[in-house]
Structure formats: C-alpha cells, structure tokens
Amino acid sequence: MRWCVPGVATSSARMGKSRLEPLIQGLGDSSTEVKLSAARALARIHPKSAGNRLSPLKSHADPAVRVYATFGWVLSDPKNLGKILTAAAPDRDAGARAAILGILPEVAPDEAFAKSKAAIADADWRVRLQAAENLAKIKTKDSIGALVALTGDGRRIIAKTAERELGALTGEHFSGKRAWQMWWDAKGDTFEFKDPASKPASAPASGETGVFFGLPIDSDHVVFLIDRGASMANKAPSGKGTKMDEVLEELGRTLQSLPSGTRFNVLSYANNVSAWEKKSKETNEKAIASAIGYLKSQPLLGSKDIWGALQAVIADPDIDTVYLMSDGEPEDGLYVHYNRVVDHIRRINPLRKLVIHTVHVSDPAWSAATAEWYRSQLREIAKATGGKYVEK
C-alpha cells in the first residue's frame, strides 16, 4: 500500500535497524516535539517493525502525536487496518478527527463514504470540510448527493468547497443549496459522470463574496495578516503613496464588500505580532473603521516574523482562511527560512485545515532577481495549504 502522509512525501526507502533505532527511541522521549517528529518520520518510512511501538501513542495527550502515530501504525500494519481505525476514531479532538478521516479514501476506500457522510453531522467545521474533500474523491452518485447536502452548510468555506467540487465533477454551476438540490432532484436518477478527457466547464463569476487584491473571499471566518515592517513605508508600485497606503485602501474596500455575517480580524506583524481584536468580530461600519484605524496607528518598523504571524492564527481554531500580505520574506522569529515555515504548516494542517492565501507587494527599487526570490517564497507558503498567490 502506498499512501502519502499529509505534509510528508512518502518514501519506499529501506532503512537498516541501526538507522531506525533513533526514531524508535524518539517515540519514548520526554519531549512531545521529539515524539511528534519521530512518529511523523516513521509514518513516512512505515517500517513493519514500528507498529507495536507506535500503537501506545494513540492515547497520547497531544492530538498531533495521536494522529501521526495512527498514520504510521496504519501504514506499518495494513492487515489490522480496521482494528487500528476503530481504536483511533472517534478522537476527542476535532482536528485529529479531521486528519484521521482524511486518510480513509486511500487506506480504507470501502469505509470512506459511510464515515464521510456521517461526518457531515460533526459539530466542528474542520471535520465537515474534510468530509467534503473526501466525498469529492470518492466520485459516486451517493457522494454527489452528500455533496449537494453540504452546499447548505452554515459554514461558508464548506458550502463553497462543496459547490466548487460539484462543479468540477458535474460540469454544473449553481449558487446555494436550493438550486443544487433542485438540479439533483431532477437529474440525479440519470446523472452520469463527465468523460475525464472532456474540458471542464468554467465556473461563472460570483458576486457574493469580497475580494482582496483580486483574491475571492469564500469564507465567513477570515483573518488579514498585514506586514508592518519598515519597508512598508517605501513608495508603492503604483507610485501613489506608500505601500502601506495602498494596502490600507485595498483592505478598506475589501471589508466594505464582505457579505453580512462575515467574521474577520486584522493582525499586523513585524518583529512581533499585534492583533486588532483578541477574537474575530462581525463586519459592520464601526468594526471596519476600528480595524483600519488600528492599522493606521501601527508604526512601520522592523523586520518580518512571518511564522510568528501565522502561529497566532493557527492558535485560533475558529479561523479557516488567512490572507497573508508581505513585501518580503520570513526574516525574523523562530523560523526564518521559508522551507521551515512550509514544513511546519504542512505538519500542522491535516489537523488545522487552514487555507493561506498570499499577496506580495513589490518594490520599484528591487532588482528582478530579488523580487522573484521574495515572490517564490510566498507562492510556496500558499501552495502548502492549497491557497492562491497574487502579486501587486
């Protein structure tokens, strides 16, 4: 069985016992971080000898340790797959439930539909979002019907994900559950999947969501991470004011365009991270004016702790979508190389289900090579979560 552990490339390399031993020993280390790293590495390698050592970690206090121990356990002992998954789920942590649900289409396809359909009723949005992603992979008439039901989910990112996946699978494009359900009631009995070789129909533009620097906002729980480093005081690419002036103008338009009921927050970062509010607020004129006023009051000083900014969002499980704006690269904080930032996002995101979109604001003074180096890093950060990247 070949299965790619989320965030880690699967390897079929064989390792001798002496080379595996440090990883096996790491499972018993007193540090949670070491246990997690060892479990994740063993899940990537999945040697048969690791199963018995990984199984005790299914009850570890840290949900990420439980998840990667389960991944490694499944891959090292596929004959006991059913017993392992029964022991691992349902987990008390919603992020762990989402991550374990995510492996089913590949490692347990016979169970994937029933468990994914049942997960539609989960109270946590992360589990329901994973259910939508699973159902899109299963590609049966029953899974189409379940996706139609998810177009009415109260969490916008789930409803929009279901609509997007249905569009890709059926070639139809509707907005809202009522329209999808009417189509399915009329066409479901005779529905046939498109020829894989056929060109997919393009989705019509939707005016229902806001836009930030051209990126649509298909979320009602969103955070804007705004760079307030010293270079944001430099001239904007447009030549009209500073780069921060341009960002403030765009953010103001974006917040005004958000649909009613959208919850948002604004965080700014340089060497440290500052938040407009401790928790997201529902959009209204007073909140918008307050958020813009907060950003205007922040001094443009220092370098960029991009990982610290992302970590602040990761800590709030109510947020599902991030718009990370920067004019440079990670250069301060715990992880100052983009590849380390990307690796840690990939490690966390099977449990977190965060989508990170990135916006790069260029600088007329940079060389083409410097600008492309900065852009490439933000592209990779977005790619790590399936997000989109734009440059201005």
mmCIF file of C-alpha atoms in Angstrom:
data_model
loop_
_atom_site.group_PDB
_atom_site.id
_atom_site.type_symbol
_atom_site.label_atom_id
_atom_site.label_comp_id
_atom_site.label_asym_id
_atom_site.label_seq_id
_atom_site.Cartn_x
_atom_site.Cartn_y
_atom_site.Cartn_z
ATOM 1 C CA MET A 1 0.000 0.000 0.000
ATOM 2 C CA ARG A 2 1.357 3.419 -0.972
ATOM 3 C CA TRP A 3 -0.064 6.419 0.794
ATOM 4 C CA CYS A 4 1.309 9.919 1.193
ATOM 5 C CA VAL A 5 1.307 11.105 4.790
ATOM 6 C CA PRO A 6 -0.164 14.634 4.757
ATOM 7 C CA GLY A 7 2.670 17.121 4.598
ATOM 8 C CA VAL A 8 5.351 14.449 4.141
ATOM 9 C CA ALA A 9 6.497 12.781 0.939
ATOM 10 C CA THR A 10 6.078 9.018 1.115
ATOM 11 C CA SER A 11 9.327 7.126 0.833
ATOM 12 C CA SER A 12 9.830 3.478 -0.053
ATOM 13 C CA ALA A 13 13.458 3.531 1.071
ATOM 14 C CA ARG A 14 14.516 0.634 3.263
ATOM 15 C CA MET A 15 16.439 1.515 6.359
ATOM 16 C CA GLY A 16 18.584 -0.747 8.447
ATOM 17 C CA LYS A 17 17.731 -1.416 12.076
ATOM 18 C CA SER A 18 20.579 0.754 13.319
ATOM 19 C CA ARG A 19 19.269 3.743 11.336
ATOM 20 C CA LEU A 20 15.701 3.223 12.543
ATOM 21 C CA GLU A 21 16.661 2.933 16.176
ATOM 22 C CA PRO A 22 16.957 6.711 16.866
ATOM 23 C CA LEU A 23 13.407 7.169 15.561
ATOM 24 C CA ILE A 24 12.101 4.288 17.657
ATOM 25 C CA GLN A 25 13.841 5.746 20.705
ATOM 26 C CA GLY A 26 12.348 9.147 19.889
ATOM 27 C CA LEU A 27 8.852 7.737 20.431
ATOM 28 C CA GLY A 28 9.713 7.352 24.108
ATOM 29 C CA ASP A 29 11.343 10.744 24.538
ATOM 30 C CA SER A 30 10.011 13.030 27.266
ATOM 31 C CA SER A 31 9.572 15.875 24.739
ATOM 32 C CA THR A 32 6.260 15.993 22.870
ATOM 33 C CA GLU A 33 8.026 17.675 19.952
ATOM 34 C CA VAL A 34 10.522 14.811 19.666
ATOM 35 C CA LYS A 35 7.736 12.199 19.906
ATOM 36 C CA LEU A 36 5.826 14.007 17.158
ATOM 37 C CA SER A 37 8.849 14.283 14.874
ATOM 38 C CA ALA A 38 9.683 10.599 15.381
ATOM 39 C CA ALA A 39 6.098 9.484 14.724
ATOM 40 C CA ARG A 40 5.921 11.646 11.615
ATOM 41 C CA ALA A 41 9.224 10.280 10.278
ATOM 42 C CA LEU A 42 8.149 6.682 10.912
ATOM 43 C CA ALA A 43 4.839 7.364 9.166
ATOM 44 C CA ARG A 44 6.870 8.479 6.155
ATOM 45 C CA ILE A 45 9.071 5.377 6.201
ATOM 46 C CA HIS A 46 6.449 2.974 7.647
ATOM 47 C CA PRO A 47 8.709 0.051 8.574
ATOM 48 C CA LYS A 48 6.864 -3.077 9.707
ATOM 49 C CA SER A 49 8.751 -3.062 12.989
ATOM 50 C CA ALA A 50 7.296 0.312 14.033
ATOM 51 C CA GLY A 51 3.661 -0.711 14.511
ATOM 52 C CA ASN A 52 3.920 -2.077 18.037
ATOM 53 C CA ARG A 53 5.952 0.930 19.149
ATOM 54 C CA LEU A 54 3.518 3.436 17.627
ATOM 55 C CA SER A 55 0.290 1.898 18.936
ATOM 56 C CA PRO A 56 0.704 3.081 22.578
ATOM 57 C CA LEU A 57 0.818 6.690 21.348
ATOM 58 C CA LYS A 58 -2.808 6.502 20.185
ATOM 59 C CA SER A 59 -3.765 7.760 23.663
ATOM 60 C CA HIS A 60 -1.096 10.481 23.933
ATOM 61 C CA ALA A 61 -2.324 13.824 25.274
ATOM 62 C CA ASP A 62 -1.197 15.739 22.170
ATOM 63 C CA PRO A 63 -3.612 15.285 19.232
ATOM 64 C CA ALA A 64 -0.885 15.665 16.592
ATOM 65 C CA VAL A 65 1.120 12.865 18.197
ATOM 66 C CA ARG A 66 -2.002 10.670 18.186
ATOM 67 C CA VAL A 67 -2.620 11.446 14.517
ATOM 68 C CA TYR A 68 0.882 10.740 13.217
ATOM 69 C CA ALA A 69 1.155 7.635 15.388
ATOM 70 C CA THR A 70 -2.081 6.432 13.770
ATOM 71 C CA PHE A 71 -0.758 7.238 10.286
ATOM 72 C CA GLY A 72 2.418 5.246 10.937
ATOM 73 C CA TRP A 73 0.521 2.424 12.636
ATOM 74 C CA VAL A 74 -1.852 2.053 9.670
ATOM 75 C CA LEU A 75 0.963 2.009 7.141
ATOM 76 C CA SER A 76 3.171 -0.418 9.052
ATOM 77 C CA ASP A 77 0.349 -2.888 9.805
ATOM 78 C CA PRO A 78 -2.224 -2.729 6.955
ATOM 79 C CA LYS A 79 -3.687 -6.165 7.773
ATOM 80 C CA ASN A 80 -5.093 -4.739 11.007
ATOM 81 C CA LEU A 81 -6.399 -1.570 9.362
ATOM 82 C CA GLY A 82 -9.975 -1.946 10.605
ATOM 83 C CA LYS A 83 -8.915 -2.519 14.207
ATOM 84 C CA ILE A 84 -6.497 0.389 14.089
ATOM 85 C CA LEU A 85 -9.027 2.869 12.726
ATOM 86 C CA THR A 86 -11.634 1.738 15.228
ATOM 87 C CA ALA A 87 -9.149 2.393 18.021
ATOM 88 C CA ALA A 88 -8.145 5.782 16.620
ATOM 89 C CA ALA A 89 -11.574 7.254 15.948
ATOM 90 C CA PRO A 90 -13.673 8.970 17.025
ATOM 91 C CA ASP A 91 -10.978 11.103 18.615
ATOM 92 C CA ARG A 92 -11.918 13.640 21.283
ATOM 93 C CA ASP A 93 -10.097 16.376 19.344
ATOM 94 C CA ALA A 94 -11.859 17.701 16.242
ATOM 95 C CA GLY A 95 -8.606 18.368 14.410
ATOM 96 C CA ALA A 96 -7.495 14.784 14.969
ATOM 97 C CA ARG A 97 -10.881 13.521 13.768
ATOM 98 C CA ALA A 98 -10.482 15.561 10.579
ATOM 99 C CA ALA A 99 -6.944 14.295 9.951
ATOM 100 C CA ILE A 100 -7.836 10.625 10.512
ATOM 101 C CA LEU A 101 -10.946 10.993 8.327
ATOM 102 C CA GLY A 102 -8.685 12.401 5.607
ATOM 103 C CA ILE A 103 -6.731 9.166 5.166
ATOM 104 C CA LEU A 104 -9.790 6.963 4.553
ATOM 105 C CA PRO A 105 -10.287 7.397 0.783
ATOM 106 C CA GLU A 106 -6.861 5.900 0.174
ATOM 107 C CA VAL A 107 -6.300 3.437 3.017
ATOM 108 C CA ALA A 108 -9.900 2.302 3.613
ATOM 109 C CA PRO A 109 -11.961 3.126 0.497
ATOM 110 C CA ASP A 110 -14.746 0.697 1.465
ATOM 111 C CA GLU A 111 -15.349 2.664 4.669
ATOM 112 C CA ALA A 112 -14.695 6.137 3.305
ATOM 113 C CA PHE A 113 -18.185 7.008 2.065
ATOM 114 C CA ALA A 114 -20.120 5.906 5.151
ATOM 115 C CA LYS A 115 -17.736 7.600 7.566
ATOM 116 C CA SER A 116 -17.510 10.769 5.471
ATOM 117 C CA LYS A 117 -21.285 11.030 5.140
ATOM 118 C CA ALA A 118 -21.650 10.550 8.899
ATOM 119 C CA ALA A 119 -19.039 13.281 9.451
ATOM 120 C CA ILE A 120 -21.357 15.821 7.797
ATOM 121 C CA ALA A 121 -23.152 15.965 11.164
ATOM 122 C CA ASP A 122 -19.972 16.701 13.160
ATOM 123 C CA ALA A 123 -20.175 19.871 15.243
ATOM 124 C CA ASP A 124 -16.710 21.059 14.164
ATOM 125 C CA TRP A 125 -16.219 22.737 10.786
ATOM 126 C CA ARG A 126 -12.842 21.068 10.196
ATOM 127 C CA VAL A 127 -14.368 17.596 10.187
ATOM 128 C CA ARG A 128 -17.187 18.671 7.860
ATOM 129 C CA LEU A 129 -14.704 20.310 5.495
ATOM 130 C CA GLN A 130 -12.648 17.121 5.394
ATOM 131 C CA ALA A 131 -15.836 15.186 4.691
ATOM 132 C CA ALA A 132 -16.487 17.413 1.670
ATOM 133 C CA GLU A 133 -12.957 16.837 0.377
ATOM 134 C CA ASN A 134 -13.325 13.079 0.868
ATOM 135 C CA LEU A 135 -16.676 12.911 -0.920
ATOM 136 C CA ALA A 136 -15.195 14.685 -3.932
ATOM 137 C CA LYS A 137 -12.527 11.957 -4.168
ATOM 138 C CA ILE A 138 -14.996 9.075 -3.865
ATOM 139 C CA LYS A 139 -16.879 10.010 -7.078
ATOM 140 C CA THR A 140 -20.103 8.034 -6.836
ATOM 141 C CA LYS A 141 -23.730 9.100 -7.193
ATOM 142 C CA ASP A 142 -24.137 8.748 -3.437
ATOM 143 C CA SER A 143 -21.180 11.055 -2.837
ATOM 144 C CA ILE A 144 -22.648 13.639 -5.235
ATOM 145 C CA GLY A 145 -25.888 13.599 -3.232
ATOM 146 C CA ALA A 146 -23.958 14.085 0.000
ATOM 147 C CA LEU A 147 -22.014 16.993 -1.506
ATOM 148 C CA VAL A 148 -25.293 18.590 -2.577
ATOM 149 C CA ALA A 149 -26.403 18.440 1.062
ATOM 150 C CA LEU A 150 -23.164 20.185 2.100
ATOM 151 C CA THR A 151 -23.903 23.165 -0.164
ATOM 152 C CA GLY A 152 -26.284 24.212 2.604
ATOM 153 C CA ASP A 153 -23.697 24.037 5.391
ATOM 154 C CA GLY A 154 -23.766 27.050 7.686
ATOM 155 C CA ARG A 155 -20.000 27.497 7.368
ATOM 156 C CA ARG A 156 -19.319 29.351 4.118
ATOM 157 C CA ILE A 157 -15.999 27.674 3.308
ATOM 158 C CA ILE A 158 -17.679 24.246 3.443
ATOM 159 C CA ALA A 159 -20.614 25.270 1.262
ATOM 160 C CA LYS A 160 -18.276 26.919 -1.258
ATOM 161 C CA THR A 161 -15.957 23.892 -1.263
ATOM 162 C CA ALA A 162 -18.922 21.592 -1.940
ATOM 163 C CA GLU A 163 -20.079 23.857 -4.785
ATOM 164 C CA ARG A 164 -16.601 24.011 -6.297
ATOM 165 C CA GLU A 165 -16.162 20.231 -6.147
ATOM 166 C CA LEU A 166 -19.627 19.647 -7.587
ATOM 167 C CA GLY A 167 -18.797 21.988 -10.444
ATOM 168 C CA ALA A 168 -15.632 20.040 -11.219
ATOM 169 C CA LEU A 169 -17.431 16.685 -11.001
ATOM 170 C CA THR A 170 -20.646 17.536 -12.839
ATOM 171 C CA GLY A 171 -19.908 20.497 -15.096
ATOM 172 C CA GLU A 172 -22.854 22.318 -13.494
ATOM 173 C CA HIS A 173 -22.518 25.593 -11.611
ATOM 174 C CA PHE A 174 -25.199 26.787 -9.219
ATOM 175 C CA SER A 175 -25.192 29.002 -6.145
ATOM 176 C CA GLY A 176 -26.864 27.867 -2.932
ATOM 177 C CA LYS A 177 -28.365 24.608 -1.759
ATOM 178 C CA ARG A 178 -31.832 25.245 -3.177
ATOM 179 C CA ALA A 179 -30.533 25.437 -6.751
ATOM 180 C CA TRP A 180 -28.243 22.420 -6.342
ATOM 181 C CA GLN A 181 -30.981 20.358 -4.713
ATOM 182 C CA MET A 182 -33.483 21.201 -7.465
ATOM 183 C CA TRP A 183 -30.961 20.098 -10.084
ATOM 184 C CA TRP A 184 -30.155 16.886 -8.216
ATOM 185 C CA ASP A 185 -33.821 16.045 -7.666
ATOM 186 C CA ALA A 186 -34.417 16.443 -11.401
ATOM 187 C CA LYS A 187 -31.238 14.871 -12.759
ATOM 188 C CA GLY A 188 -29.906 12.587 -10.036
ATOM 189 C CA ASP A 189 -31.516 9.365 -11.292
ATOM 190 C CA THR A 190 -29.994 9.753 -14.749
ATOM 191 C CA PHE A 191 -26.767 11.512 -13.804
ATOM 192 C CA GLU A 192 -23.536 10.252 -15.343
ATOM 193 C CA PHE A 193 -20.038 11.481 -14.612
ATOM 194 C CA LYS A 194 -18.329 13.520 -17.306
ATOM 195 C CA ASP A 195 -15.774 11.982 -19.623
ATOM 196 C CA PRO A 196 -12.428 12.624 -17.824
ATOM 197 C CA ALA A 197 -10.957 13.764 -21.160
ATOM 198 C CA SER A 198 -13.601 16.436 -21.674
ATOM 199 C CA LYS A 199 -12.747 20.051 -20.989
ATOM 200 C CA PRO A 200 -14.265 21.185 -17.662
ATOM 201 C CA ALA A 201 -16.817 23.948 -17.810
ATOM 202 C CA SER A 202 -15.631 27.211 -16.331
ATOM 203 C CA ALA A 203 -17.446 28.443 -13.245
ATOM 204 C CA PRO A 204 -19.345 31.702 -13.614
ATOM 205 C CA ALA A 205 -18.062 34.634 -11.611
ATOM 206 C CA SER A 206 -19.864 35.078 -8.313
ATOM 207 C CA GLY A 207 -20.625 38.467 -6.818
ATOM 208 C CA GLU A 208 -21.437 37.030 -3.401
ATOM 209 C CA THR A 209 -18.003 37.310 -1.804
ATOM 210 C CA GLY A 210 -15.497 40.061 -1.155
ATOM 211 C CA VAL A 211 -12.139 40.327 -2.903
ATOM 212 C CA PHE A 212 -8.682 41.177 -1.529
ATOM 213 C CA PHE A 213 -6.151 42.181 -4.198
ATOM 214 C CA GLY A 214 -8.066 40.034 -6.681
ATOM 215 C CA LEU A 215 -8.387 37.003 -4.387
ATOM 216 C CA PRO A 216 -12.021 35.996 -3.746
ATOM 217 C CA ILE A 217 -13.047 35.557 -0.112
ATOM 218 C CA ASP A 218 -15.020 32.304 0.142
ATOM 219 C CA SER A 219 -15.034 32.372 3.931
ATOM 220 C CA ASP A 220 -17.002 33.900 6.753
ATOM 221 C CA HIS A 221 -14.185 33.426 9.311
ATOM 222 C CA VAL A 222 -11.191 35.250 7.864
ATOM 223 C CA VAL A 223 -8.008 36.965 9.069
ATOM 224 C CA PHE A 224 -5.864 39.515 7.265
ATOM 225 C CA LEU A 225 -2.160 39.359 8.201
ATOM 226 C CA ILE A 226 -0.611 42.694 7.263
ATOM 227 C CA ASP A 227 3.134 43.364 7.063
ATOM 228 C CA ARG A 228 4.087 46.490 9.057
ATOM 229 C CA GLY A 229 7.841 46.148 8.647
ATOM 230 C CA ALA A 230 9.980 49.195 7.878
ATOM 231 C CA SER A 231 9.922 48.597 4.113
ATOM 232 C CA MET A 232 6.147 49.132 4.030
ATOM 233 C CA ALA A 233 6.912 52.869 4.301
ATOM 234 C CA ASN A 234 8.566 52.745 0.867
ATOM 235 C CA LYS A 235 6.875 54.010 -2.273
ATOM 236 C CA ALA A 236 4.066 51.818 -3.647
ATOM 237 C CA PRO A 237 4.491 50.149 -7.076
ATOM 238 C CA SER A 238 1.701 52.401 -8.359
ATOM 239 C CA GLY A 239 3.659 55.480 -7.277
ATOM 240 C CA LYS A 240 0.678 56.707 -5.248
ATOM 241 C CA GLY A 241 1.758 56.987 -1.638
ATOM 242 C CA THR A 242 3.456 54.247 0.376
ATOM 243 C CA LYS A 243 2.955 50.522 0.156
ATOM 244 C CA MET A 244 1.018 50.645 3.426
ATOM 245 C CA ASP A 245 -1.239 53.374 1.987
ATOM 246 C CA GLU A 246 -2.067 51.063 -0.907
ATOM 247 C CA VAL A 247 -2.772 48.131 1.416
ATOM 248 C CA LEU A 248 -4.995 50.239 3.679
ATOM 249 C CA GLU A 249 -7.028 51.416 0.693
ATOM 250 C CA GLU A 250 -7.479 47.880 -0.610
ATOM 251 C CA LEU A 251 -8.324 46.438 2.801
ATOM 252 C CA GLY A 252 -10.946 49.134 3.360
ATOM 253 C CA ARG A 253 -12.646 48.219 0.061
ATOM 254 C CA THR A 254 -12.439 44.535 0.932
ATOM 255 C CA LEU A 255 -14.011 44.894 4.369
ATOM 256 C CA GLN A 256 -16.826 47.029 2.941
ATOM 257 C CA SER A 257 -17.601 44.312 0.387
ATOM 258 C CA LEU A 258 -17.761 41.360 2.791
ATOM 259 C CA PRO A 259 -21.189 39.702 2.960
ATOM 260 C CA SER A 260 -23.303 40.179 6.064
ATOM 261 C CA GLY A 261 -22.398 37.796 8.874
ATOM 262 C CA THR A 262 -18.721 37.530 7.941
ATOM 263 C CA ARG A 263 -16.398 37.478 10.932
ATOM 264 C CA PHE A 264 -12.947 38.961 10.483
ATOM 265 C CA ASN A 265 -9.830 40.026 12.314
ATOM 266 C CA VAL A 266 -6.746 42.012 11.356
ATOM 267 C CA LEU A 267 -3.274 41.190 12.649
ATOM 268 C CA SER A 268 -0.148 43.158 11.851
ATOM 269 C CA TYR A 269 3.369 41.853 12.150
ATOM 270 C CA ALA A 270 6.997 42.915 12.022
ATOM 271 C CA ASN A 271 9.414 41.607 14.677
ATOM 272 C CA ASN A 272 6.333 40.851 16.761
ATOM 273 C CA VAL A 273 2.632 40.289 16.151
ATOM 274 C CA SER A 274 -0.195 42.602 17.163
ATOM 275 C CA ALA A 275 -3.942 41.988 16.827
ATOM 276 C CA TRP A 276 -6.792 44.412 16.288
ATOM 277 C CA GLU A 277 -9.001 42.205 18.494
ATOM 278 C CA LYS A 278 -8.407 39.056 20.539
ATOM 279 C CA LYS A 279 -11.189 37.302 18.612
ATOM 280 C CA SER A 280 -12.783 37.930 15.249
ATOM 281 C CA LYS A 281 -15.691 40.371 15.031
ATOM 282 C CA GLU A 282 -18.697 40.512 12.749
ATOM 283 C CA THR A 283 -18.323 43.031 9.960
ATOM 284 C CA ASN A 284 -20.135 46.367 10.312
ATOM 285 C CA GLU A 285 -19.274 50.027 9.770
ATOM 286 C CA LYS A 286 -17.993 50.542 13.309
ATOM 287 C CA ALA A 287 -15.799 47.415 13.206
ATOM 288 C CA ILE A 288 -14.372 48.314 9.794
ATOM 289 C CA ALA A 289 -13.470 51.853 10.883
ATOM 290 C CA SER A 290 -11.881 50.488 14.055
ATOM 291 C CA ALA A 291 -9.798 47.894 12.172
ATOM 292 C CA ILE A 292 -8.498 50.438 9.651
ATOM 293 C CA GLY A 293 -7.766 52.901 12.464
ATOM 294 C CA TYR A 294 -5.823 50.193 14.297
ATOM 295 C CA LEU A 295 -3.628 49.558 11.246
ATOM 296 C CA LYS A 296 -3.008 53.265 10.694
ATOM 297 C CA SER A 297 -1.784 53.561 14.291
ATOM 298 C CA GLN A 298 0.866 50.836 13.908
ATOM 299 C CA PRO A 299 4.460 52.053 13.412
ATOM 300 C CA LEU A 300 6.251 50.764 10.306
ATOM 301 C CA LEU A 301 9.372 49.382 11.942
ATOM 302 C CA GLY A 302 11.455 46.230 12.000
ATOM 303 C CA SER A 303 11.723 43.004 10.005
ATOM 304 C CA LYS A 304 9.227 40.217 9.283
ATOM 305 C CA ASP A 305 8.323 37.348 11.619
ATOM 306 C CA ILE A 306 6.007 35.587 9.178
ATOM 307 C CA TRP A 307 5.965 32.322 11.132
ATOM 308 C CA GLY A 308 5.023 34.184 14.328
ATOM 309 C CA ALA A 309 2.131 35.832 12.472
ATOM 310 C CA LEU A 310 0.893 32.518 11.118
ATOM 311 C CA GLN A 311 1.280 30.872 14.514
ATOM 312 C CA ALA A 312 -1.027 33.497 16.027
ATOM 313 C CA VAL A 313 -3.739 32.479 13.537
ATOM 314 C CA ILE A 314 -3.135 28.752 13.906
ATOM 315 C CA ALA A 315 -3.831 29.156 17.631
ATOM 316 C CA ASP A 316 -7.422 30.260 16.880
ATOM 317 C CA PRO A 317 -9.310 27.187 15.571
ATOM 318 C CA ASP A 318 -12.328 29.290 14.617
ATOM 319 C CA ILE A 319 -10.453 30.883 11.703
ATOM 320 C CA ASP A 320 -10.423 28.932 8.431
ATOM 321 C CA THR A 321 -8.902 31.366 5.917
ATOM 322 C CA VAL A 322 -5.894 33.713 6.012
ATOM 323 C CA TYR A 323 -4.796 36.461 3.641
ATOM 324 C CA LEU A 324 -1.093 36.961 4.298
ATOM 325 C CA MET A 325 0.281 40.186 2.833
ATOM 326 C CA SER A 326 4.039 40.820 2.703
ATOM 327 C CA ASP A 327 6.547 42.773 0.667
ATOM 328 C CA GLY A 328 9.418 40.448 1.503
ATOM 329 C CA GLU A 329 10.345 37.113 3.057
ATOM 330 C CA PRO A 330 10.496 35.442 6.506
ATOM 331 C CA GLU A 331 13.462 37.126 8.193
ATOM 332 C CA ASP A 332 12.814 37.054 11.936
ATOM 333 C CA GLY A 333 11.392 34.756 14.601
ATOM 334 C CA LEU A 334 11.651 31.015 15.179
ATOM 335 C CA TYR A 335 11.671 30.012 11.501
ATOM 336 C CA VAL A 336 13.378 32.441 9.162
ATOM 337 C CA HIS A 337 13.656 30.176 6.134
ATOM 338 C CA TYR A 338 10.506 29.719 4.089
ATOM 339 C CA ASN A 339 11.078 25.971 3.728
ATOM 340 C CA ARG A 340 10.892 25.590 7.512
ATOM 341 C CA VAL A 341 7.723 27.680 7.597
ATOM 342 C CA VAL A 342 6.225 25.500 4.857
ATOM 343 C CA ASP A 343 7.236 22.247 6.567
ATOM 344 C CA HIS A 344 5.614 23.234 9.848
ATOM 345 C CA ILE A 345 2.437 24.386 8.120
ATOM 346 C CA ARG A 346 2.205 21.030 6.359
ATOM 347 C CA ARG A 347 2.771 19.185 9.609
ATOM 348 C CA ILE A 348 0.007 21.070 11.401
ATOM 349 C CA ASN A 349 -2.546 21.484 8.662
ATOM 350 C CA PRO A 350 -4.037 17.970 8.496
ATOM 351 C CA LEU A 351 -5.491 18.847 11.913
ATOM 352 C CA ARG A 352 -5.958 22.573 11.359
ATOM 353 C CA LYS A 353 -7.498 22.750 7.827
ATOM 354 C CA LEU A 354 -6.327 26.335 7.326
ATOM 355 C CA VAL A 355 -6.225 27.926 3.860
ATOM 356 C CA ILE A 356 -3.486 30.540 3.481
ATOM 357 C CA HIS A 357 -3.605 32.910 0.510
ATOM 358 C CA THR A 358 -0.607 35.177 -0.019
ATOM 359 C CA VAL A 359 -0.244 38.649 -1.519
ATOM 360 C CA HIS A 360 3.134 40.067 -2.486
ATOM 361 C CA VAL A 361 3.534 43.845 -2.778
ATOM 362 C CA SER A 362 6.649 44.597 -4.786
ATOM 363 C CA ASP A 363 9.131 47.460 -4.527
ATOM 364 C CA PRO A 364 10.279 49.507 -7.550
ATOM 365 C CA ALA A 365 13.798 49.662 -6.083
ATOM 366 C CA TRP A 366 14.333 45.871 -6.146
ATOM 367 C CA SER A 367 16.140 44.005 -8.875
ATOM 368 C CA ALA A 368 14.128 41.446 -10.845
ATOM 369 C CA ALA A 369 16.036 38.612 -9.144
ATOM 370 C CA THR A 370 15.345 39.940 -5.634
ATOM 371 C CA ALA A 371 11.664 40.452 -6.362
ATOM 372 C CA GLU A 372 11.323 36.923 -7.777
ATOM 373 C CA TRP A 373 13.085 35.410 -4.744
ATOM 374 C CA TYR A 374 10.583 37.073 -2.402
ATOM 375 C CA ARG A 375 7.633 36.100 -4.591
ATOM 376 C CA SER A 376 8.702 32.457 -4.804
ATOM 377 C CA GLN A 377 8.649 32.115 -1.022
ATOM 378 C CA LEU A 378 5.124 33.472 -0.678
ATOM 379 C CA ARG A 379 3.983 31.206 -3.518
ATOM 380 C CA GLU A 380 5.282 28.166 -1.642
ATOM 381 C CA ILE A 381 3.590 29.219 1.602
ATOM 382 C CA ALA A 382 0.243 29.492 -0.200
ATOM 383 C CA LYS A 383 0.767 26.199 -2.034
ATOM 384 C CA ALA A 384 1.315 24.357 1.265
ATOM 385 C CA THR A 385 -2.395 24.741 2.113
ATOM 386 C CA GLY A 386 -3.937 24.828 -1.365
ATOM 387 C CA GLY A 387 -4.151 28.622 -1.185
ATOM 388 C CA LYS A 388 -3.659 31.131 -4.001
ATOM 389 C CA TYR A 389 -0.916 33.685 -4.591
ATOM 390 C CA VAL A 390 -1.079 37.104 -6.248
ATOM 391 C CA GLU A 391 1.456 39.875 -6.686
ATOM 392 C CA LYS A 392 0.952 43.635 -6.836
#
